[in-house]
PDB file of C-alpha atoms in Angstrom:
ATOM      1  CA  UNK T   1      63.141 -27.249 128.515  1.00 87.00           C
ATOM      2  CA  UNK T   2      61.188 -29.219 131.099  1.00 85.00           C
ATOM      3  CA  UNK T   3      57.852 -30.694 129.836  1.00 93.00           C
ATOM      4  CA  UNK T   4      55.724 -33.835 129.284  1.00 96.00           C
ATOM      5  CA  UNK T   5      55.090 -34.642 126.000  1.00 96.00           C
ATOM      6  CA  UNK T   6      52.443 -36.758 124.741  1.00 97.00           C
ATOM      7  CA  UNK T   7      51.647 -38.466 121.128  1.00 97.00           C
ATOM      8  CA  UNK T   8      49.406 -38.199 119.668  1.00 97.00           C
ATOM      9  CA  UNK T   9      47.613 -35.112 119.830  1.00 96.00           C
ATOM     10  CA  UNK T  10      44.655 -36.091 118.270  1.00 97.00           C
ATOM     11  CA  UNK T  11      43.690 -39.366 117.172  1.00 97.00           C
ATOM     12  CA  UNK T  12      40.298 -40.771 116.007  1.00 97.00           C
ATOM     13  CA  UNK T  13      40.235 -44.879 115.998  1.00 96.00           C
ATOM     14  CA  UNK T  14      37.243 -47.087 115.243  1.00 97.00           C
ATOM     15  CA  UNK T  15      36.094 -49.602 118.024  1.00 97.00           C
ATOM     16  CA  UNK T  16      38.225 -52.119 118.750  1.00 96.00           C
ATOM     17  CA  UNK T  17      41.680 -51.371 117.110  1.00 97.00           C
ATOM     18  CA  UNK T  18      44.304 -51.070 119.568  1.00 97.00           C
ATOM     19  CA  UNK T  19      46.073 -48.050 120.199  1.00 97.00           C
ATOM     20  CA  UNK T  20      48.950 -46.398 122.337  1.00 98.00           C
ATOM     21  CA  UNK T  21      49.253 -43.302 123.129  1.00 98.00           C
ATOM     22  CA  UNK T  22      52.999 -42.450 124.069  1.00 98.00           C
ATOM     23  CA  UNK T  23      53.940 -40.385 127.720  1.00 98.00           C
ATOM     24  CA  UNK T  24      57.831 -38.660 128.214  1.00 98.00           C
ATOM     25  CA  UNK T  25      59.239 -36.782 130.945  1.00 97.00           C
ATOM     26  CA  UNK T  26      62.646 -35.018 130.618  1.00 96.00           C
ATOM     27  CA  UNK T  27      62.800 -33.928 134.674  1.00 94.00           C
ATOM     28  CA  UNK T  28      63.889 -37.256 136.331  1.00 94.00           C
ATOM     29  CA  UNK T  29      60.123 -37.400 138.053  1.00 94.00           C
ATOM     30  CA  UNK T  30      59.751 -40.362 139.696  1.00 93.00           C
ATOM     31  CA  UNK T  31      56.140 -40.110 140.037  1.00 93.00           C
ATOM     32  CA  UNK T  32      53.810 -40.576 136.460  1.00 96.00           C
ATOM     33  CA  UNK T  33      50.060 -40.768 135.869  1.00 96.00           C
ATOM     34  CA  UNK T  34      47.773 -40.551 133.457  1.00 98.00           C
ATOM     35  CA  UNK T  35      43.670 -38.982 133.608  1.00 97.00           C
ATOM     36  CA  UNK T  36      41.073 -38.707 131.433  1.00 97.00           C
ATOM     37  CA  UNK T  37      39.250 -35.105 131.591  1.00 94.00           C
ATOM     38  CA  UNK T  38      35.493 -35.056 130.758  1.00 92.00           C
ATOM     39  CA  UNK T  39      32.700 -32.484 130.700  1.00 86.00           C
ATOM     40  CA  UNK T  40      31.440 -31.659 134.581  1.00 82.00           C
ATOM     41  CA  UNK T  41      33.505 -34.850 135.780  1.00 86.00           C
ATOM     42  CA  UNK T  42      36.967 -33.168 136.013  1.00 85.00           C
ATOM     43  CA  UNK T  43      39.824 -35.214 135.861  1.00 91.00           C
ATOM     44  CA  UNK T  44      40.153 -38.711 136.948  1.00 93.00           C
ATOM     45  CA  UNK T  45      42.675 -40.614 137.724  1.00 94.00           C
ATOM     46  CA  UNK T  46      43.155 -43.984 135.394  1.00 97.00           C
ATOM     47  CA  UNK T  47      46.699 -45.220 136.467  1.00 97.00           C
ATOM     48  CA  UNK T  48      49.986 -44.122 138.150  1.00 95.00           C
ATOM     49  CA  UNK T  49      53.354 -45.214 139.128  1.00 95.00           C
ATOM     50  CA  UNK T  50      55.580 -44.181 141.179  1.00 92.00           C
ATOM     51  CA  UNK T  51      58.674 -45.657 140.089  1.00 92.00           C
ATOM     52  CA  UNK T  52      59.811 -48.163 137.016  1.00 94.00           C
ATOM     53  CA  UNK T  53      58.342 -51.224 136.949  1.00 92.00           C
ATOM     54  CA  UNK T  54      55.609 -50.276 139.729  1.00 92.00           C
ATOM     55  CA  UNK T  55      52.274 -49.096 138.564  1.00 96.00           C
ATOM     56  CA  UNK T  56      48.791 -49.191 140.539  1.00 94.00           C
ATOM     57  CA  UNK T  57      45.468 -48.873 139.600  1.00 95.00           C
ATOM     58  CA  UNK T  58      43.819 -45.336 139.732  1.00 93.00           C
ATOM     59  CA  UNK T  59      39.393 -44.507 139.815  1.00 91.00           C
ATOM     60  CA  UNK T  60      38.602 -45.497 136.627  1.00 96.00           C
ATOM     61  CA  UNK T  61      41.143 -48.339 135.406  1.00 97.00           C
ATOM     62  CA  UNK T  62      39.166 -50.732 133.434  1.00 97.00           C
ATOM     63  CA  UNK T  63      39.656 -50.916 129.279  1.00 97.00           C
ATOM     64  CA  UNK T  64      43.174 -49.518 129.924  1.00 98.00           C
ATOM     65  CA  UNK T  65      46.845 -51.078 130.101  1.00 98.00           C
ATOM     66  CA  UNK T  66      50.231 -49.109 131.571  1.00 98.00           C
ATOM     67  CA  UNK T  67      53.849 -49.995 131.379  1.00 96.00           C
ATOM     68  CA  UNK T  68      56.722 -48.273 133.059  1.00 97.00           C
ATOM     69  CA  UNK T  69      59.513 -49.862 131.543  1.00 97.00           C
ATOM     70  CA  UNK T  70      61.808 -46.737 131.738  1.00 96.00           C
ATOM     71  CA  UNK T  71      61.372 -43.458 134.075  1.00 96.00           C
ATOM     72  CA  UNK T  72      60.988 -41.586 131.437  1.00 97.00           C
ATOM     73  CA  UNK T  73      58.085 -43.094 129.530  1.00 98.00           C
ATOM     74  CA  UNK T  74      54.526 -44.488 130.705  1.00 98.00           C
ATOM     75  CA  UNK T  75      52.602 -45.349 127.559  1.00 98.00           C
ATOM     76  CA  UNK T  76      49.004 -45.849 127.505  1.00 98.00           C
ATOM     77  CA  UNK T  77      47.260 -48.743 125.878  1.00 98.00           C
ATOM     78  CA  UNK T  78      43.630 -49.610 124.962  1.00 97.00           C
ATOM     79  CA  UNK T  79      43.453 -52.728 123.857  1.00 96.00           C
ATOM     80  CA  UNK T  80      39.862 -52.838 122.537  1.00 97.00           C
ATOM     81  CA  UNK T  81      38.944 -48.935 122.465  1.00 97.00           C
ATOM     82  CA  UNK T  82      35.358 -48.683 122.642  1.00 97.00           C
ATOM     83  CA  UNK T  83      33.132 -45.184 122.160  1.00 97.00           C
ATOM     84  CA  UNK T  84      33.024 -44.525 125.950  1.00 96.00           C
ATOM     85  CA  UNK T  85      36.576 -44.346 125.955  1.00 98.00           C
ATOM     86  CA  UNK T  86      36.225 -40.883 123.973  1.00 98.00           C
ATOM     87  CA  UNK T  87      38.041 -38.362 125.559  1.00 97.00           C
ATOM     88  CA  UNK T  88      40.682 -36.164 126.398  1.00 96.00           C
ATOM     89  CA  UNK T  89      43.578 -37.561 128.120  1.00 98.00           C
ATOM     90  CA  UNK T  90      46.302 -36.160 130.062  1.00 97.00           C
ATOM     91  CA  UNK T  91      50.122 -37.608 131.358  1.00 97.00           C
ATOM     92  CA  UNK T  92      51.132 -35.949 134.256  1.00 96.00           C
ATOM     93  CA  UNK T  93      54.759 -36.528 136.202  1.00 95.00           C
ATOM     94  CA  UNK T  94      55.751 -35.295 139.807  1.00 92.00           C
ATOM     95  CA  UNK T  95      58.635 -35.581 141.575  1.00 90.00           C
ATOM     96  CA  UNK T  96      58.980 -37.418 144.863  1.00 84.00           C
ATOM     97  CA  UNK T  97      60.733 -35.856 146.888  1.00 81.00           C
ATOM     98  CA  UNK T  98      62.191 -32.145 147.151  1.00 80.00           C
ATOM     99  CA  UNK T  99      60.142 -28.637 146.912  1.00 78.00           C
ATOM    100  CA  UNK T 100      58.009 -29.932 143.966  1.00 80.00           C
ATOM    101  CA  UNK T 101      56.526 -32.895 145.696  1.00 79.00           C
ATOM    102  CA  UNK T 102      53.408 -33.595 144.943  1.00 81.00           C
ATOM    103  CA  UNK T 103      53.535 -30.926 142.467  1.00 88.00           C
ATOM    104  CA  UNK T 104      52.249 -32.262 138.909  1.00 92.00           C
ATOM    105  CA  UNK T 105      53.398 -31.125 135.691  1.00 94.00           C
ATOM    106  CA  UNK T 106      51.102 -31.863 132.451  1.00 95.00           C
ATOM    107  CA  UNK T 107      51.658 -32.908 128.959  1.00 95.00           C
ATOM    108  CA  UNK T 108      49.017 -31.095 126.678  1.00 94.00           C
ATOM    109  CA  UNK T 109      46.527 -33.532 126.299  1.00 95.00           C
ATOM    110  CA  UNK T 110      45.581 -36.299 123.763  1.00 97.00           C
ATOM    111  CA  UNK T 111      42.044 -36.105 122.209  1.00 97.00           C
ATOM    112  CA  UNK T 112      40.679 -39.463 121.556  1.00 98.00           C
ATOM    113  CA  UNK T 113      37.696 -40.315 119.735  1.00 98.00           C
ATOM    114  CA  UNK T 114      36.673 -43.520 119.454  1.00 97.00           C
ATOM    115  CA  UNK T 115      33.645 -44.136 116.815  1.00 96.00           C
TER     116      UNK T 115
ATOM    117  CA  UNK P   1      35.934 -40.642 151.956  1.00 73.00           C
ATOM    118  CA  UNK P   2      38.023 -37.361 150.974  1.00 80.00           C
ATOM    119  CA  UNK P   3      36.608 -35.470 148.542  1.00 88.00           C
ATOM    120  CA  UNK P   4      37.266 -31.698 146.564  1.00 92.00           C
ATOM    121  CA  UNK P   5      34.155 -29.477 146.211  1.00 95.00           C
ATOM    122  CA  UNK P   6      34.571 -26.327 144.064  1.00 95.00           C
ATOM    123  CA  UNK P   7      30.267 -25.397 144.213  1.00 95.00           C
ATOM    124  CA  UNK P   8      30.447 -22.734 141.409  1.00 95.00           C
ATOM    125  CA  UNK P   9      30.543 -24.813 137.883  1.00 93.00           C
ATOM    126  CA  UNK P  10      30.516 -21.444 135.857  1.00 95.00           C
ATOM    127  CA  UNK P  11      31.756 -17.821 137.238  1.00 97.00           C
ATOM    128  CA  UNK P  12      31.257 -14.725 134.788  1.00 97.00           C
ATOM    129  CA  UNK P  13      33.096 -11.620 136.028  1.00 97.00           C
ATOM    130  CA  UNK P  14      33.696  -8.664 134.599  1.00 97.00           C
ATOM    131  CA  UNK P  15      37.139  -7.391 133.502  1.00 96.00           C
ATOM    132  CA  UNK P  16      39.032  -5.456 136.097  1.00 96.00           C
ATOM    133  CA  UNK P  17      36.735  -6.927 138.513  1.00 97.00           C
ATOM    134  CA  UNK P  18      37.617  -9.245 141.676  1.00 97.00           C
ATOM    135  CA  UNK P  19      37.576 -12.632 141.538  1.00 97.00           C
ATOM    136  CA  UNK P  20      36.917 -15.445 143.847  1.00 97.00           C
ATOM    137  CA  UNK P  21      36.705 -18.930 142.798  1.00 98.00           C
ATOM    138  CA  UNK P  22      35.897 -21.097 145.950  1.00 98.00           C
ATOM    139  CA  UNK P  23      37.342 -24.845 147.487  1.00 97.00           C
ATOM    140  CA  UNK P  24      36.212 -26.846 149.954  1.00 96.00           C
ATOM    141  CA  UNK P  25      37.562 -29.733 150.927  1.00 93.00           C
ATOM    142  CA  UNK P  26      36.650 -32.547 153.568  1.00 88.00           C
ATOM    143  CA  UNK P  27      39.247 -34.957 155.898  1.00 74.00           C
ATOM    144  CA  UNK P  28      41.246 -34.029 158.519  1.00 66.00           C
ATOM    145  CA  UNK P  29      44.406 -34.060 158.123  1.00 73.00           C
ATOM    146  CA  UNK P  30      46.635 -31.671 156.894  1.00 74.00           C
ATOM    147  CA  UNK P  31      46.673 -31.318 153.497  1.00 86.00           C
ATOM    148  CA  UNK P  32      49.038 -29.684 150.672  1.00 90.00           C
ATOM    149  CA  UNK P  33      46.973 -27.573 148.387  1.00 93.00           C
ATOM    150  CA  UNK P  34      46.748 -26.867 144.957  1.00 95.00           C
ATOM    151  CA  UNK P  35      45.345 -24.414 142.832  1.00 97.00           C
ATOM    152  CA  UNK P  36      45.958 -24.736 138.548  1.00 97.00           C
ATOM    153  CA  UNK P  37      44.471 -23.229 135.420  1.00 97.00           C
ATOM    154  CA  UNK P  38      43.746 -24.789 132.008  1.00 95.00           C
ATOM    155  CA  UNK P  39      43.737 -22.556 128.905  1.00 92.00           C
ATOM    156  CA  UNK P  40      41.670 -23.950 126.177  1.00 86.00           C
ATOM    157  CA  UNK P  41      42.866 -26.190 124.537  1.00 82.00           C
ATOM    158  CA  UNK P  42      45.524 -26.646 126.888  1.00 85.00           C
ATOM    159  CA  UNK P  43      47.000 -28.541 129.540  1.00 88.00           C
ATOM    160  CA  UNK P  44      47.104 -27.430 133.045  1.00 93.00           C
ATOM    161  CA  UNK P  45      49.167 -25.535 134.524  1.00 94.00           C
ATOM    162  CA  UNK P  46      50.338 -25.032 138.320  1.00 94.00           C
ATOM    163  CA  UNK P  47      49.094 -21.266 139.830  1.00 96.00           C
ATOM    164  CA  UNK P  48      50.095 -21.757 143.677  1.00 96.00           C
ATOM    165  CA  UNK P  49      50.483 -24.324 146.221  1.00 94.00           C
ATOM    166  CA  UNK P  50      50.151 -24.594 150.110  1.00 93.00           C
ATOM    167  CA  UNK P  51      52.221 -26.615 151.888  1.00 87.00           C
ATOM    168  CA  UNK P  52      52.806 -24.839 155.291  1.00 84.00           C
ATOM    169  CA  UNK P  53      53.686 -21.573 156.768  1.00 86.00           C
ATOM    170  CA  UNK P  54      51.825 -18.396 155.773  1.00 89.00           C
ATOM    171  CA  UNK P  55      48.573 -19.447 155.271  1.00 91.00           C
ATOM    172  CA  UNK P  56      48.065 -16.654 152.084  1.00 96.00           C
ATOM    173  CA  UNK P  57      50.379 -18.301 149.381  1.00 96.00           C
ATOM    174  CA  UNK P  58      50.850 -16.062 146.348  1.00 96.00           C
ATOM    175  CA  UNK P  59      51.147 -17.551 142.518  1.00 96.00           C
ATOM    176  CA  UNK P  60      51.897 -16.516 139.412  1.00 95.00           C
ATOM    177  CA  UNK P  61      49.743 -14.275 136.609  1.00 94.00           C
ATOM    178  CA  UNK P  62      48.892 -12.275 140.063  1.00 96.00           C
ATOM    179  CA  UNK P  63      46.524 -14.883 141.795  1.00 97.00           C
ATOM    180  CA  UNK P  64      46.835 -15.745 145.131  1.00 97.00           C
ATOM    181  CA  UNK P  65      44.626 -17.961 147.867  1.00 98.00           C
ATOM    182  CA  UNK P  66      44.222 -18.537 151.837  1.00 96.00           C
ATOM    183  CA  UNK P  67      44.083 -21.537 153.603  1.00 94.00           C
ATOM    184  CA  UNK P  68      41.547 -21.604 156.220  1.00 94.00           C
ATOM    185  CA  UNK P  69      41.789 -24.520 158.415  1.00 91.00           C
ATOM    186  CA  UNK P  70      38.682 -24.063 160.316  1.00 90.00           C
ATOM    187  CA  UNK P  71      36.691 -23.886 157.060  1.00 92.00           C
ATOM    188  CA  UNK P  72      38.268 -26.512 155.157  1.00 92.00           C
ATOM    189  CA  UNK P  73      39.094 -23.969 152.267  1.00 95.00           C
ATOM    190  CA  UNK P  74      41.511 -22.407 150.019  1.00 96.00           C
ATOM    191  CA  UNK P  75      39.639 -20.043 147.895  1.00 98.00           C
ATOM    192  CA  UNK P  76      41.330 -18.717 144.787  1.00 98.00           C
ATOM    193  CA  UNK P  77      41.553 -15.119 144.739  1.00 98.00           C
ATOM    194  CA  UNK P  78      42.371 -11.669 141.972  1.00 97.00           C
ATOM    195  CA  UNK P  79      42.024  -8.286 142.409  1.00 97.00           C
ATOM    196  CA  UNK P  80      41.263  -7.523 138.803  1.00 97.00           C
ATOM    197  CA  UNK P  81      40.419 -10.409 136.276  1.00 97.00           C
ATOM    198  CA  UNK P  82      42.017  -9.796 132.857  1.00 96.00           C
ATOM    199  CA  UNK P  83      40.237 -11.404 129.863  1.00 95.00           C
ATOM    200  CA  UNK P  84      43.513 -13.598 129.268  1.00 94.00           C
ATOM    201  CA  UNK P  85      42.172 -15.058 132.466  1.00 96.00           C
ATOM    202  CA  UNK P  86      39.341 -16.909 130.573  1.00 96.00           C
ATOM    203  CA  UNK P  87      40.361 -20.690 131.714  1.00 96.00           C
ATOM    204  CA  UNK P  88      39.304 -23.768 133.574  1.00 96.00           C
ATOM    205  CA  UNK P  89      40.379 -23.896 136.837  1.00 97.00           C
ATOM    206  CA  UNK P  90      40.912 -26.529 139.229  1.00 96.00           C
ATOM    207  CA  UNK P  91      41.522 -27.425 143.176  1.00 96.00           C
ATOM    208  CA  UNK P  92      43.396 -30.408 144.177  1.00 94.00           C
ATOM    209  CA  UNK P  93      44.373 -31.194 147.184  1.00 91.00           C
ATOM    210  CA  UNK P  94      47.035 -34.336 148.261  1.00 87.00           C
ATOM    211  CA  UNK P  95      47.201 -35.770 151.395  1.00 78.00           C
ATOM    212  CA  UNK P  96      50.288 -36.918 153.584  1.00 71.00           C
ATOM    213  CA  UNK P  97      48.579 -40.691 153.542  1.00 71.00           C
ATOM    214  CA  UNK P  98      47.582 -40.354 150.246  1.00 69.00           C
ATOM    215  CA  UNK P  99      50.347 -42.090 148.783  1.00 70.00           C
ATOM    216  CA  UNK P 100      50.902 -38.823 146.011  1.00 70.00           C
ATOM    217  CA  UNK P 101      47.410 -39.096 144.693  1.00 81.00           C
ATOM    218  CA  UNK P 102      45.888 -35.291 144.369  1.00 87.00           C
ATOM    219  CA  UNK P 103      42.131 -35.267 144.294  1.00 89.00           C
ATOM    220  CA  UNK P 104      40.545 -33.285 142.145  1.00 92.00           C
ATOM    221  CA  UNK P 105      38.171 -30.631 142.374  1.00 93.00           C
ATOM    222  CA  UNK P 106      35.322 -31.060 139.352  1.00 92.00           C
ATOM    223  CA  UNK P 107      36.639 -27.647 138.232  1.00 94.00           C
ATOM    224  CA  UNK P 108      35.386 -23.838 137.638  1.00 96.00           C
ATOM    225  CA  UNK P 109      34.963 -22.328 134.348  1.00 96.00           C
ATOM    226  CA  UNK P 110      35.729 -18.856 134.609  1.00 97.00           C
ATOM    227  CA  UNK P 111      34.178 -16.554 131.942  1.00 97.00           C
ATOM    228  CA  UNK P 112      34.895 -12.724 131.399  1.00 96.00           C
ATOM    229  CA  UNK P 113      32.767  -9.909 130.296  1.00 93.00           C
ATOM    230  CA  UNK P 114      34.059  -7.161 128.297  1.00 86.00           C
TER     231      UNK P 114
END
């Protein structure tokens, strides 16, 4: 089956401790991104890349780290979470080229809290 | 700048009622259009898109939307809301210099009345 998958699900960290949250794509999408989703702010953008080894800052950027050491995977890393960081997060992959381009497909979310 | 407007924050409708859930957007070139739905508790989910061609695109779970050029829009459209239709949904739009980044509409929370 085709999907993004995203670990954890839920995860509730105290200030400071780093953490990763994982991103896979099983479709060969060249294009990966991740957002953070809060209330009345929709989603924003916090980094992408569109191929391995090539990632670019997105809106909201700071407190976060990306790697895109495979195609498959873009993992997410806070370094020093702090409480604004709470959240729900999203991985989303598209291909590049083809009848899905631009088309994004969604992991389920991680919910972060951050106390 | 471009930017994504969807103006209504919360909809209620009843079920079996139409629906409309509107999108505005502002630059202008062409764009490639997006409509998708989150489920509570969910992620989202890709309804239609709009790419060329016939500007009334259809999508899946019955929806469909029209691309009006000389309004900037691509309103969201169903005949008769079912209560499984309770969701989140949101309007991005991409643009050809864009380089792949959608931008995203703040989102419309769609609520049904029995």
């Amino acid at each position: 089956e085709a999907q993004v998958t995203q670990n954890p699900r839920y995860l509730i960290t105290v200030t400071g401790k780093k953490l990763t949250v994982t991103c896979s794509q099983n479709m060969n999408h060249e294009y990966m991104s991740w957002y953070r989703q809060d209330p009345g702010l929709g989603l924003r953008q916090i980094y992408y890349s569109m191929n391995v080894e090539v990632t670019d800052k997105g809106d909201v950027p700071e407190g976060y780290k990306v790697s895109r050491k495979e195609k498959r995977n873009f993992p997410l890393i806070l370094e020093s979470p702090s409480p604004n960081q709470t959240s729900l997060y999203f991985c989303a992959s598209s291909p590049l080229t083809g009848r899905s381009l631009y088309e994004q497909y969604f992991g389920p979310g991680t919910r972060l809290t951050v106390t | 700048a471009q930017s994504v407007t969807q103006p209504d924050i919360h909809i209620t409708v009843s079920e079996g009622a139409s629906l409309e859930l509107r999108c505005n957007y502002s630059y202008g070139a062409t764009p490639y259009l997006f409509w998708y739905v989150q489920s509570p508790g969910q992620g989202l989910q890709l309804l239609l898109k709009y790419f060329s061609g016939d500007t009334l695109v259809q999508g899946i779970k019955g929806f469909e939307a029209e691309f009006k050029r000389s309004q900037s829009s691509f309103n969201l459209r169903k005949p008769s809301v079912h209560w499984s239709d309770a969701a989140e949904y949101f309007c991005a739009v991409a643009f050809m210099d864009s380089n792949y980044q959608l931008i995203w509409g703040a989102g419309t929370k769609l609520i049904i009345k029995p």
